[in-house]
Amino acid sequence: MALSMKRTILTVVLFGAICVVSSQVLELDERFLDVYKEVPWLVEFYAPWCGHCKKLEPTFHQVSMSLRNTPVKVGKLDCTRFSSVASEFSVKGFPTIKFFNGENIYTHRGDRTKEDIMEFVNRAKGPAVRNLASKGKFEEAKNQHKDSAFFLYLGRQDPVDDMFSKYSNVAEQMLIQSYFYAGNSAVLPQRIKPAVTPTVLAFKDQEVVEYKAQDGIVTMSSLQDWINSERFPAFPLVTGANINDIAESGKILVMMAFDDENTESKAGSERIKDMVKVLATQHKDRFHSGFQFLWMSDMETVNSIAMAFMKGPVVMLLNPTTHYYYMPLTPIQDMAMEQLMQYLEDVRDEKVPALGGTGFFQRLKRVFYDLIVMVVGVWQSSRWLFLLMFGLPTTVISVVCYSLCCMDTVDDLPESEDENSEDEQELLPQAPLEPDDTEQPMAVPGHEKSE
């Protein structure tokens, strides 16, 4: 009986240990360079002193739990100990999340939430082009991407086919940026009727957009540019983590930003948000080709672009190519829709003076702005850390400066007085010697010194 009980306890302990190991994030070292091509890997490159890395740790553990029954292995690597590995994979910041799938390496550029990281893994593990075999599969894909965009190639899926070959190449290059499907016309509902076949369709905002080749000739560059410009909804929610991704659309970004935590301006912010949304969704014929509309629920990104401390709501236009930005002189709260539409057209026609840029003074201003933001951020996060980083060094420097400025000089007075007296004696004329009236002793006769 006792032996059976011990075996039961041992089995339970071993099972628990196996479960812990299977859901654990593996600590990697330089041997990772020899094995990363064997199986799919999701790896976090971190530094022990990085605050963002510590904040990501519980989320990354949840991701590893979700992937424990998949072929994907989850690990993390300390870049301070194994800097050669980090250099091999061009890691320049912390934390950096990468997905390894054979020879292909992809870097996560979105938010560091569990949902976004899992979405990144789902895209990166492929395949680049997913097959839709029925109307049911098409409806599943449509429901899955109801808040985003996806692309569908209609036609014969033959690698020899020129358009399918170009479509597949673009899908390989933009694997982690969107979803790409392929099927025939039978998978589409009756209401969707493409003009030609084969073709490529973009589904977003409950609408369908068809690719139109210039002069009827499909080129790799034109197809990629079209996909890049159509892979975002008309008015998406964007954060500072993925704004660089949407900036690659090649369009002027129309950013409506407000502070979601500011309850006083919430009503006005919602009104302006609705107004910009109408421009994005109902006036595509005027603005879709040149502008990408978006909204942000915090002011951090627009403040960083303008290097200012503004309060929302604001509307800012950013040209990602030139790094110039534009802001109307009239407060957005006082602008009507017609005024905002006219302002957008004036920016497009270069009738509005630009701000920002990449000049010397802008770079110098960036240095001071980042310094101020860092100091304010440290103060807001921890008063003790602020005192340790800035208060203590300032106090030490002040004491040293005060000591140097107020220190009394000590002169060697006796030595200087002797030197001065000797100099004075050399300069004064010598007085003639006077006869001394003091009685001198007389020599005793007979005691003179003989010569």
mmCIF file of N, CA and C in Angstrom, residues 88-210:
data_model
loop_
_atom_site.group_PDB
_atom_site.id
_atom_site.type_symbol
_atom_site.label_atom_id
_atom_site.label_comp_id
_atom_site.label_asym_id
_atom_site.label_seq_id
_atom_site.Cartn_x
_atom_site.Cartn_y
_atom_site.Cartn_z
ATOM 1 N N GLU A 88 24.394 39.037 -34.273
ATOM 2 C CA GLU A 88 24.154 38.172 -35.426
ATOM 3 C C GLU A 88 22.775 38.403 -36.010
ATOM 4 N N PHE A 89 21.801 38.710 -35.141
ATOM 5 C CA PHE A 89 20.423 38.912 -35.600
ATOM 6 C C PHE A 89 20.023 40.389 -35.617
ATOM 7 N N SER A 90 21.011 41.292 -35.565
ATOM 8 C CA SER A 90 20.790 42.745 -35.712
ATOM 9 C C SER A 90 19.801 43.279 -34.682
ATOM 10 N N VAL A 91 19.984 42.882 -33.439
ATOM 11 C CA VAL A 91 19.146 43.388 -32.345
ATOM 12 C C VAL A 91 19.729 44.717 -31.879
ATOM 13 N N LYS A 92 18.924 45.782 -31.952
ATOM 14 C CA LYS A 92 19.395 47.117 -31.615
ATOM 15 C C LYS A 92 18.644 47.749 -30.456
ATOM 16 N N GLY A 93 17.582 47.136 -29.996
ATOM 17 C CA GLY A 93 16.800 47.682 -28.887
ATOM 18 C C GLY A 93 16.184 46.566 -28.080
ATOM 19 N N PHE A 94 15.705 46.927 -26.903
ATOM 20 C CA PHE A 94 15.122 45.931 -25.989
ATOM 21 C C PHE A 94 13.735 46.384 -25.540
ATOM 22 N N PRO A 95 12.786 45.457 -25.454
ATOM 23 C CA PRO A 95 12.895 44.082 -25.943
ATOM 24 C C PRO A 95 12.629 44.010 -27.440
ATOM 25 N N THR A 96 13.241 43.044 -28.084
ATOM 26 C CA THR A 96 12.998 42.751 -29.503
ATOM 27 C C THR A 96 12.464 41.327 -29.627
ATOM 28 N N ILE A 97 11.348 41.177 -30.316
ATOM 29 C CA ILE A 97 10.729 39.865 -30.489
ATOM 30 C C ILE A 97 10.887 39.450 -31.948
ATOM 31 N N LYS A 98 11.450 38.271 -32.163
ATOM 32 C CA LYS A 98 11.678 37.759 -33.506
ATOM 33 C C LYS A 98 11.100 36.361 -33.633
ATOM 34 N N PHE A 99 10.661 36.050 -34.845
ATOM 35 C CA PHE A 99 10.167 34.705 -35.164
ATOM 36 C C PHE A 99 11.098 34.084 -36.196
ATOM 37 N N PHE A 100 11.573 32.884 -35.904
ATOM 38 C CA PHE A 100 12.499 32.169 -36.777
ATOM 39 C C PHE A 100 11.764 30.983 -37.397
ATOM 40 N N ASN A 101 11.770 30.947 -38.723
ATOM 41 C CA ASN A 101 11.122 29.851 -39.448
ATOM 42 C C ASN A 101 12.055 29.426 -40.567
ATOM 43 N N GLY A 102 12.986 28.531 -40.227
ATOM 44 C CA GLY A 102 13.994 28.132 -41.197
ATOM 45 C C GLY A 102 14.948 29.267 -41.506
ATOM 46 N N GLU A 103 15.073 29.591 -42.775
ATOM 47 C CA GLU A 103 15.944 30.690 -43.193
ATOM 48 C C GLU A 103 15.288 32.057 -43.008
ATOM 49 N N ASN A 104 14.000 32.086 -42.795
ATOM 50 C CA ASN A 104 13.263 33.350 -42.699
ATOM 51 C C ASN A 104 13.219 33.836 -41.240
ATOM 52 N N ILE A 105 13.510 35.112 -41.062
ATOM 53 C CA ILE A 105 13.496 35.733 -39.736
ATOM 54 C C ILE A 105 12.622 36.979 -39.821
ATOM 55 N N TYR A 106 11.639 37.079 -38.922
ATOM 56 C CA TYR A 106 10.699 38.195 -38.922
ATOM 57 C C TYR A 106 10.758 38.900 -37.568
ATOM 58 N N THR A 107 10.608 40.220 -37.600
ATOM 59 C CA THR A 107 10.653 41.031 -36.381
ATOM 60 C C THR A 107 9.280 41.611 -36.096
ATOM 61 N N HIS A 108 8.856 41.474 -34.841
ATOM 62 C CA HIS A 108 7.553 42.002 -34.429
ATOM 63 C C HIS A 108 7.650 43.518 -34.272
ATOM 64 N N ARG A 109 6.693 44.243 -34.885
ATOM 65 C CA ARG A 109 6.723 45.703 -34.855
ATOM 66 C C ARG A 109 5.446 46.298 -34.282
ATOM 67 N N GLY A 110 4.569 45.481 -33.752
ATOM 68 C CA GLY A 110 3.307 45.983 -33.219
ATOM 69 C C GLY A 110 3.335 46.131 -31.714
ATOM 70 N N ASP A 111 2.156 46.197 -31.122
ATOM 71 C CA ASP A 111 2.037 46.297 -29.671
ATOM 72 C C ASP A 111 2.485 44.993 -29.020
ATOM 73 N N ARG A 112 2.891 45.106 -27.764
ATOM 74 C CA ARG A 112 3.391 43.939 -27.040
ATOM 75 C C ARG A 112 2.302 43.352 -26.153
ATOM 76 N N THR A 113 1.117 43.210 -26.685
ATOM 77 C CA THR A 113 0.054 42.523 -25.976
ATOM 78 C C THR A 113 0.029 41.065 -26.419
ATOM 79 N N LYS A 114 -0.633 40.243 -25.629
ATOM 80 C CA LYS A 114 -0.701 38.822 -25.970
ATOM 81 C C LYS A 114 -1.373 38.625 -27.324
ATOM 82 N N GLU A 115 -2.463 39.362 -27.573
ATOM 83 C CA GLU A 115 -3.197 39.206 -28.820
ATOM 84 C C GLU A 115 -2.347 39.599 -30.028
ATOM 85 N N ASP A 116 -1.620 40.699 -29.908
ATOM 86 C CA ASP A 116 -0.801 41.156 -31.034
ATOM 87 C C ASP A 116 0.372 40.220 -31.295
ATOM 88 N N ILE A 117 0.980 39.702 -30.234
ATOM 89 C CA ILE A 117 2.101 38.777 -30.433
ATOM 90 C C ILE A 117 1.611 37.473 -31.044
ATOM 91 N N MET A 118 0.460 36.975 -30.598
ATOM 92 C CA MET A 118 -0.093 35.754 -31.185
ATOM 93 C C MET A 118 -0.475 35.966 -32.648
ATOM 94 N N GLU A 119 -0.981 37.157 -32.974
ATOM 95 C CA GLU A 119 -1.292 37.477 -34.370
ATOM 96 C C GLU A 119 -0.022 37.492 -35.211
ATOM 97 N N PHE A 120 1.044 38.031 -34.647
ATOM 98 C CA PHE A 120 2.342 38.053 -35.324
ATOM 99 C C PHE A 120 2.834 36.625 -35.587
ATOM 100 N N VAL A 121 2.710 35.757 -34.603
ATOM 101 C CA VAL A 121 3.140 34.363 -34.771
ATOM 102 C C VAL A 121 2.297 33.675 -35.838
ATOM 103 N N ASN A 122 1.003 33.915 -35.816
ATOM 104 C CA ASN A 122 0.115 33.258 -36.779
ATOM 105 C C ASN A 122 0.443 33.661 -38.210
ATOM 106 N N ARG A 123 0.819 34.917 -38.391
ATOM 107 C CA ARG A 123 1.199 35.359 -39.737
ATOM 108 C C ARG A 123 2.565 34.813 -40.135
ATOM 109 N N ALA A 124 3.513 34.891 -39.196
ATOM 110 C CA ALA A 124 4.895 34.547 -39.536
ATOM 111 C C ALA A 124 5.079 33.062 -39.823
ATOM 112 N N LYS A 125 4.314 32.210 -39.182
ATOM 113 C CA LYS A 125 4.517 30.773 -39.412
ATOM 114 C C LYS A 125 3.930 30.304 -40.736
ATOM 115 N N GLY A 126 3.160 31.184 -41.402
ATOM 116 C CA GLY A 126 2.712 30.917 -42.753
ATOM 117 C C GLY A 126 1.547 29.952 -42.839
ATOM 118 N N PRO A 127 1.257 29.545 -44.076
ATOM 119 C CA PRO A 127 1.969 29.869 -45.323
ATOM 120 C C PRO A 127 1.703 31.292 -45.793
ATOM 121 N N ALA A 128 2.497 31.736 -46.754
ATOM 122 C CA ALA A 128 2.337 33.100 -47.256
ATOM 123 C C ALA A 128 0.994 33.274 -47.945
ATOM 124 N N VAL A 129 0.600 32.311 -48.760
ATOM 125 C CA VAL A 129 -0.697 32.340 -49.447
ATOM 126 C C VAL A 129 -1.526 31.171 -48.934
ATOM 127 N N ARG A 130 -2.670 31.472 -48.339
ATOM 128 C CA ARG A 130 -3.546 30.444 -47.767
ATOM 129 C C ARG A 130 -4.687 30.163 -48.740
ATOM 130 N N ASN A 131 -5.019 28.907 -48.865
ATOM 131 C CA ASN A 131 -6.024 28.492 -49.843
ATOM 132 C C ASN A 131 -7.429 28.573 -49.248
ATOM 133 N N LEU A 132 -8.358 29.135 -50.036
ATOM 134 C CA LEU A 132 -9.782 29.141 -49.683
ATOM 135 C C LEU A 132 -10.496 28.197 -50.645
ATOM 136 N N ALA A 133 -10.986 27.077 -50.089
ATOM 137 C CA ALA A 133 -11.554 26.032 -50.944
ATOM 138 C C ALA A 133 -13.060 26.117 -51.088
ATOM 139 N N SER A 134 -13.735 26.934 -50.260
ATOM 140 C CA SER A 134 -15.195 26.966 -50.309
ATOM 141 C C SER A 134 -15.703 28.312 -49.835
ATOM 142 N N LYS A 135 -17.010 28.536 -50.007
ATOM 143 C CA LYS A 135 -17.634 29.755 -49.515
ATOM 144 C C LYS A 135 -17.585 29.836 -47.990
ATOM 145 N N GLY A 136 -17.676 28.672 -47.356
ATOM 146 C CA GLY A 136 -17.584 28.661 -45.898
ATOM 147 C C GLY A 136 -16.238 29.153 -45.411
ATOM 148 N N LYS A 137 -15.162 28.722 -46.065
ATOM 149 C CA LYS A 137 -13.828 29.191 -45.700
ATOM 150 C C LYS A 137 -13.677 30.687 -45.960
ATOM 151 N N PHE A 138 -14.287 31.163 -47.036
ATOM 152 C CA PHE A 138 -14.241 32.603 -47.313
ATOM 153 C C PHE A 138 -14.946 33.389 -46.204
ATOM 154 N N GLU A 139 -16.101 32.923 -45.756
ATOM 155 C CA GLU A 139 -16.823 33.611 -44.694
ATOM 156 C C GLU A 139 -16.035 33.574 -43.379
ATOM 157 N N GLU A 140 -15.345 32.472 -43.113
ATOM 158 C CA GLU A 140 -14.506 32.409 -41.916
ATOM 159 C C GLU A 140 -13.395 33.455 -41.969
ATOM 160 N N ALA A 141 -12.749 33.568 -43.115
ATOM 161 C CA ALA A 141 -11.690 34.561 -43.271
ATOM 162 C C ALA A 141 -12.237 35.980 -43.140
ATOM 163 N N LYS A 142 -13.410 36.201 -43.690
ATOM 164 C CA LYS A 142 -14.022 37.526 -43.620
ATOM 165 C C LYS A 142 -14.364 37.900 -42.185
ATOM 166 N N ASN A 143 -14.886 36.953 -41.405
ATOM 167 C CA ASN A 143 -15.201 37.221 -40.007
ATOM 168 C C ASN A 143 -13.944 37.405 -39.170
ATOM 169 N N GLN A 144 -12.897 36.668 -39.513
ATOM 170 C CA GLN A 144 -11.648 36.777 -38.765
ATOM 171 C C GLN A 144 -11.000 38.142 -38.949
ATOM 172 N N HIS A 145 -11.153 38.725 -40.121
ATOM 173 C CA HIS A 145 -10.493 40.000 -40.424
ATOM 174 C C HIS A 145 -11.508 41.132 -40.584
ATOM 175 N N LYS A 146 -12.580 41.103 -39.813
ATOM 176 C CA LYS A 146 -13.616 42.120 -39.964
ATOM 177 C C LYS A 146 -13.136 43.511 -39.554
ATOM 178 N N ASP A 147 -12.118 43.592 -38.702
ATOM 179 C CA ASP A 147 -11.593 44.885 -38.277
ATOM 180 C C ASP A 147 -10.293 45.246 -38.973
ATOM 181 N N SER A 148 -9.889 44.464 -39.947
ATOM 182 C CA SER A 148 -8.649 44.725 -40.673
ATOM 183 C C SER A 148 -8.885 44.469 -42.156
ATOM 184 N N ALA A 149 -7.823 44.255 -42.895
ATOM 185 C CA ALA A 149 -7.928 44.023 -44.341
ATOM 186 C C ALA A 149 -7.240 42.721 -44.704
ATOM 187 N N PHE A 150 -7.724 42.088 -45.784
ATOM 188 C CA PHE A 150 -7.044 40.910 -46.320
ATOM 189 C C PHE A 150 -7.212 40.904 -47.831
ATOM 190 N N PHE A 151 -6.374 40.097 -48.514
ATOM 191 C CA PHE A 151 -6.331 40.089 -49.972
ATOM 192 C C PHE A 151 -6.636 38.682 -50.485
ATOM 193 N N LEU A 152 -7.280 38.649 -51.652
ATOM 194 C CA LEU A 152 -7.685 37.386 -52.249
ATOM 195 C C LEU A 152 -7.342 37.390 -53.735
ATOM 196 N N TYR A 153 -6.572 36.383 -54.142
ATOM 197 C CA TYR A 153 -6.267 36.190 -55.556
ATOM 198 C C TYR A 153 -7.308 35.256 -56.150
ATOM 199 N N LEU A 154 -7.930 35.668 -57.229
ATOM 200 C CA LEU A 154 -8.925 34.843 -57.927
ATOM 201 C C LEU A 154 -8.339 34.396 -59.252
ATOM 202 N N GLY A 155 -8.272 33.094 -59.420
ATOM 203 C CA GLY A 155 -7.744 32.562 -60.666
ATOM 204 C C GLY A 155 -7.082 31.220 -60.452
ATOM 205 N N ARG A 156 -6.409 30.777 -61.489
ATOM 206 C CA ARG A 156 -5.735 29.478 -61.444
ATOM 207 C C ARG A 156 -4.446 29.600 -60.638
ATOM 208 N N GLN A 157 -4.315 28.761 -59.624
ATOM 209 C CA GLN A 157 -3.159 28.830 -58.728
ATOM 210 C C GLN A 157 -2.028 27.976 -59.293
ATOM 211 N N ASP A 158 -1.458 28.506 -60.311
ATOM 212 C CA ASP A 158 -0.373 27.819 -61.006
ATOM 213 C C ASP A 158 0.875 28.702 -60.921
ATOM 214 N N PRO A 159 1.983 28.156 -60.407
ATOM 215 C CA PRO A 159 3.204 28.988 -60.321
ATOM 216 C C PRO A 159 3.659 29.538 -61.658
ATOM 217 N N VAL A 160 3.230 28.906 -62.740
ATOM 218 C CA VAL A 160 3.617 29.398 -64.072
ATOM 219 C C VAL A 160 2.835 30.654 -64.426
ATOM 220 N N ASP A 161 1.628 30.791 -63.845
ATOM 221 C CA ASP A 161 0.803 31.964 -64.126
ATOM 222 C C ASP A 161 1.514 33.222 -63.648
ATOM 223 N N ASP A 162 1.625 34.213 -64.521
ATOM 224 C CA ASP A 162 2.416 35.415 -64.227
ATOM 225 C C ASP A 162 1.851 36.195 -63.044
ATOM 226 N N MET A 163 0.554 36.420 -63.016
ATOM 227 C CA MET A 163 -0.034 37.223 -61.959
ATOM 228 C C MET A 163 0.028 36.489 -60.615
ATOM 229 N N PHE A 164 -0.232 35.199 -60.604
ATOM 230 C CA PHE A 164 -0.157 34.442 -59.363
ATOM 231 C C PHE A 164 1.277 34.395 -58.841
ATOM 232 N N SER A 165 2.235 34.297 -59.739
ATOM 233 C CA SER A 165 3.639 34.296 -59.322
ATOM 234 C C SER A 165 4.022 35.618 -58.653
ATOM 235 N N LYS A 166 3.606 36.724 -59.246
ATOM 236 C CA LYS A 166 3.900 38.032 -58.648
ATOM 237 C C LYS A 166 3.164 38.202 -57.321
ATOM 238 N N TYR A 167 1.928 37.744 -57.276
ATOM 239 C CA TYR A 167 1.139 37.816 -56.038
ATOM 240 C C TYR A 167 1.803 37.007 -54.931
ATOM 241 N N SER A 168 2.301 35.836 -55.250
ATOM 242 C CA SER A 168 2.970 34.990 -54.254
ATOM 243 C C SER A 168 4.255 35.642 -53.762
ATOM 244 N N ASN A 169 5.005 36.278 -54.652
ATOM 245 C CA ASN A 169 6.241 36.944 -54.251
ATOM 246 C C ASN A 169 5.963 38.116 -53.308
ATOM 247 N N VAL A 170 4.914 38.892 -53.616
ATOM 248 C CA VAL A 170 4.548 39.994 -52.727
ATOM 249 C C VAL A 170 4.097 39.456 -51.372
ATOM 250 N N ALA A 171 3.356 38.364 -51.365
ATOM 251 C CA ALA A 171 2.896 37.769 -50.116
ATOM 252 C C ALA A 171 4.070 37.297 -49.264
ATOM 253 N N GLU A 172 5.113 36.746 -49.891
ATOM 254 C CA GLU A 172 6.296 36.329 -49.155
ATOM 255 C C GLU A 172 6.989 37.521 -48.506
ATOM 256 N N GLN A 173 7.066 38.640 -49.224
ATOM 257 C CA GLN A 173 7.742 39.814 -48.700
ATOM 258 C C GLN A 173 6.939 40.523 -47.611
ATOM 259 N N MET A 174 5.612 40.454 -47.690
ATOM 260 C CA MET A 174 4.750 41.164 -46.746
ATOM 261 C C MET A 174 3.988 40.184 -45.854
ATOM 262 N N LEU A 175 4.631 39.083 -45.530
ATOM 263 C CA LEU A 175 3.984 38.004 -44.808
ATOM 264 C C LEU A 175 3.425 38.449 -43.469
ATOM 265 N N ILE A 176 4.192 39.229 -42.695
ATOM 266 C CA ILE A 176 3.761 39.618 -41.351
ATOM 267 C C ILE A 176 2.952 40.911 -41.342
ATOM 268 N N GLN A 177 2.692 41.479 -42.507
ATOM 269 C CA GLN A 177 1.981 42.746 -42.574
ATOM 270 C C GLN A 177 0.514 42.586 -42.936
ATOM 271 N N SER A 178 0.137 41.461 -43.526
ATOM 272 C CA SER A 178 -1.251 41.253 -43.893
ATOM 273 C C SER A 178 -1.487 39.776 -44.165
ATOM 274 N N TYR A 179 -2.743 39.441 -44.487
ATOM 275 C CA TYR A 179 -3.112 38.069 -44.822
ATOM 276 C C TYR A 179 -3.410 37.981 -46.313
ATOM 277 N N PHE A 180 -2.927 36.901 -46.938
ATOM 278 C CA PHE A 180 -3.083 36.701 -48.369
ATOM 279 C C PHE A 180 -3.723 35.327 -48.609
ATOM 280 N N TYR A 181 -4.782 35.352 -49.425
ATOM 281 C CA TYR A 181 -5.517 34.122 -49.739
ATOM 282 C C TYR A 181 -5.578 33.950 -51.247
ATOM 283 N N ALA A 182 -5.952 32.722 -51.636
ATOM 284 C CA ALA A 182 -6.131 32.409 -53.057
ATOM 285 C C ALA A 182 -7.290 31.436 -53.206
ATOM 286 N N GLY A 183 -8.066 31.599 -54.261
ATOM 287 C CA GLY A 183 -9.207 30.726 -54.529
ATOM 288 C C GLY A 183 -9.758 31.015 -55.918
ATOM 289 N N ASN A 184 -10.878 30.405 -56.223
ATOM 290 C CA ASN A 184 -11.526 30.670 -57.516
ATOM 291 C C ASN A 184 -12.813 31.449 -57.301
ATOM 292 N N SER A 185 -13.452 31.804 -58.383
ATOM 293 C CA SER A 185 -14.644 32.648 -58.302
ATOM 294 C C SER A 185 -15.798 31.980 -57.570
ATOM 295 N N ALA A 186 -15.767 30.656 -57.433
ATOM 296 C CA ALA A 186 -16.877 29.954 -56.786
ATOM 297 C C ALA A 186 -16.957 30.224 -55.294
ATOM 298 N N VAL A 187 -15.873 30.712 -54.678
ATOM 299 C CA VAL A 187 -15.893 30.943 -53.234
ATOM 300 C C VAL A 187 -16.553 32.283 -52.885
ATOM 301 N N LEU A 188 -16.793 33.133 -53.867
ATOM 302 C CA LEU A 188 -17.336 34.467 -53.611
ATOM 303 C C LEU A 188 -18.863 34.442 -53.604
ATOM 304 N N PRO A 189 -19.472 35.334 -52.838
ATOM 305 C CA PRO A 189 -20.932 35.491 -52.911
ATOM 306 C C PRO A 189 -21.351 36.020 -54.273
ATOM 307 N N GLN A 190 -22.626 35.877 -54.583
ATOM 308 C CA GLN A 190 -23.138 36.280 -55.894
ATOM 309 C C GLN A 190 -23.010 37.785 -56.119
ATOM 310 N N ARG A 191 -23.064 38.558 -55.049
ATOM 311 C CA ARG A 191 -23.046 40.018 -55.205
ATOM 312 C C ARG A 191 -21.668 40.551 -55.595
ATOM 313 N N ILE A 192 -20.611 39.771 -55.385
ATOM 314 C CA ILE A 192 -19.258 40.209 -55.715
ATOM 315 C C ILE A 192 -18.896 39.645 -57.092
ATOM 316 N N LYS A 193 -18.746 40.550 -58.047
ATOM 317 C CA LYS A 193 -18.434 40.138 -59.407
ATOM 318 C C LYS A 193 -17.238 40.942 -59.905
ATOM 319 N N PRO A 194 -16.034 40.333 -59.894
ATOM 320 C CA PRO A 194 -14.846 41.055 -60.372
ATOM 321 C C PRO A 194 -14.942 41.361 -61.863
ATOM 322 N N ALA A 195 -14.260 42.420 -62.262
ATOM 323 C CA ALA A 195 -14.311 42.840 -63.666
ATOM 324 C C ALA A 195 -13.571 41.870 -64.567
ATOM 325 N N VAL A 196 -12.432 41.354 -64.117
ATOM 326 C CA VAL A 196 -11.637 40.429 -64.922
ATOM 327 C C VAL A 196 -11.161 39.284 -64.035
ATOM 328 N N THR A 197 -10.677 38.244 -64.668
ATOM 329 C CA THR A 197 -10.077 37.119 -63.972
ATOM 330 C C THR A 197 -8.870 36.646 -64.800
ATOM 331 N N PRO A 198 -7.711 36.442 -64.219
ATOM 332 C CA PRO A 198 -7.414 36.522 -62.784
ATOM 333 C C PRO A 198 -7.301 37.966 -62.313
ATOM 334 N N THR A 199 -7.468 38.155 -61.002
ATOM 335 C CA THR A 199 -7.408 39.475 -60.405
ATOM 336 C C THR A 199 -7.096 39.333 -58.917
ATOM 337 N N VAL A 200 -6.889 40.466 -58.275
ATOM 338 C CA VAL A 200 -6.633 40.518 -56.830
ATOM 339 C C VAL A 200 -7.640 41.469 -56.224
ATOM 340 N N LEU A 201 -8.298 41.029 -55.155
ATOM 341 C CA LEU A 201 -9.300 41.825 -54.447
ATOM 342 C C LEU A 201 -8.826 42.130 -53.040
ATOM 343 N N ALA A 202 -9.159 43.340 -52.568
ATOM 344 C CA ALA A 202 -8.896 43.734 -51.184
ATOM 345 C C ALA A 202 -10.230 43.874 -50.462
ATOM 346 N N PHE A 203 -10.366 43.230 -49.311
ATOM 347 C CA PHE A 203 -11.594 43.282 -48.511
ATOM 348 C C PHE A 203 -11.309 44.053 -47.221
ATOM 349 N N LYS A 204 -12.036 45.149 -47.040
ATOM 350 C CA LYS A 204 -11.896 45.954 -45.820
ATOM 351 C C LYS A 204 -13.081 46.895 -45.729
ATOM 352 N N ASP A 205 -13.422 47.269 -44.499
ATOM 353 C CA ASP A 205 -14.514 48.230 -44.256
ATOM 354 C C ASP A 205 -15.810 47.804 -44.940
ATOM 355 N N GLN A 206 -16.066 46.510 -44.963
ATOM 356 C CA GLN A 206 -17.269 45.963 -45.606
ATOM 357 C C GLN A 206 -17.359 46.325 -47.085
ATOM 358 N N GLU A 207 -16.223 46.560 -47.703
ATOM 359 C CA GLU A 207 -16.164 46.900 -49.125
ATOM 360 C C GLU A 207 -15.145 46.017 -49.838
ATOM 361 N N VAL A 208 -15.205 46.045 -51.159
ATOM 362 C CA VAL A 208 -14.284 45.279 -51.996
ATOM 363 C C VAL A 208 -13.609 46.232 -52.974
ATOM 364 N N VAL A 209 -12.293 46.194 -53.016
ATOM 365 C CA VAL A 209 -11.521 47.026 -53.941
ATOM 366 C C VAL A 209 -10.741 46.102 -54.863
ATOM 367 N N GLU A 210 -10.833 46.341 -56.169
ATOM 368 C CA GLU A 210 -10.163 45.476 -57.146
ATOM 369 C C GLU A 210 -8.921 46.153 -57.709
#
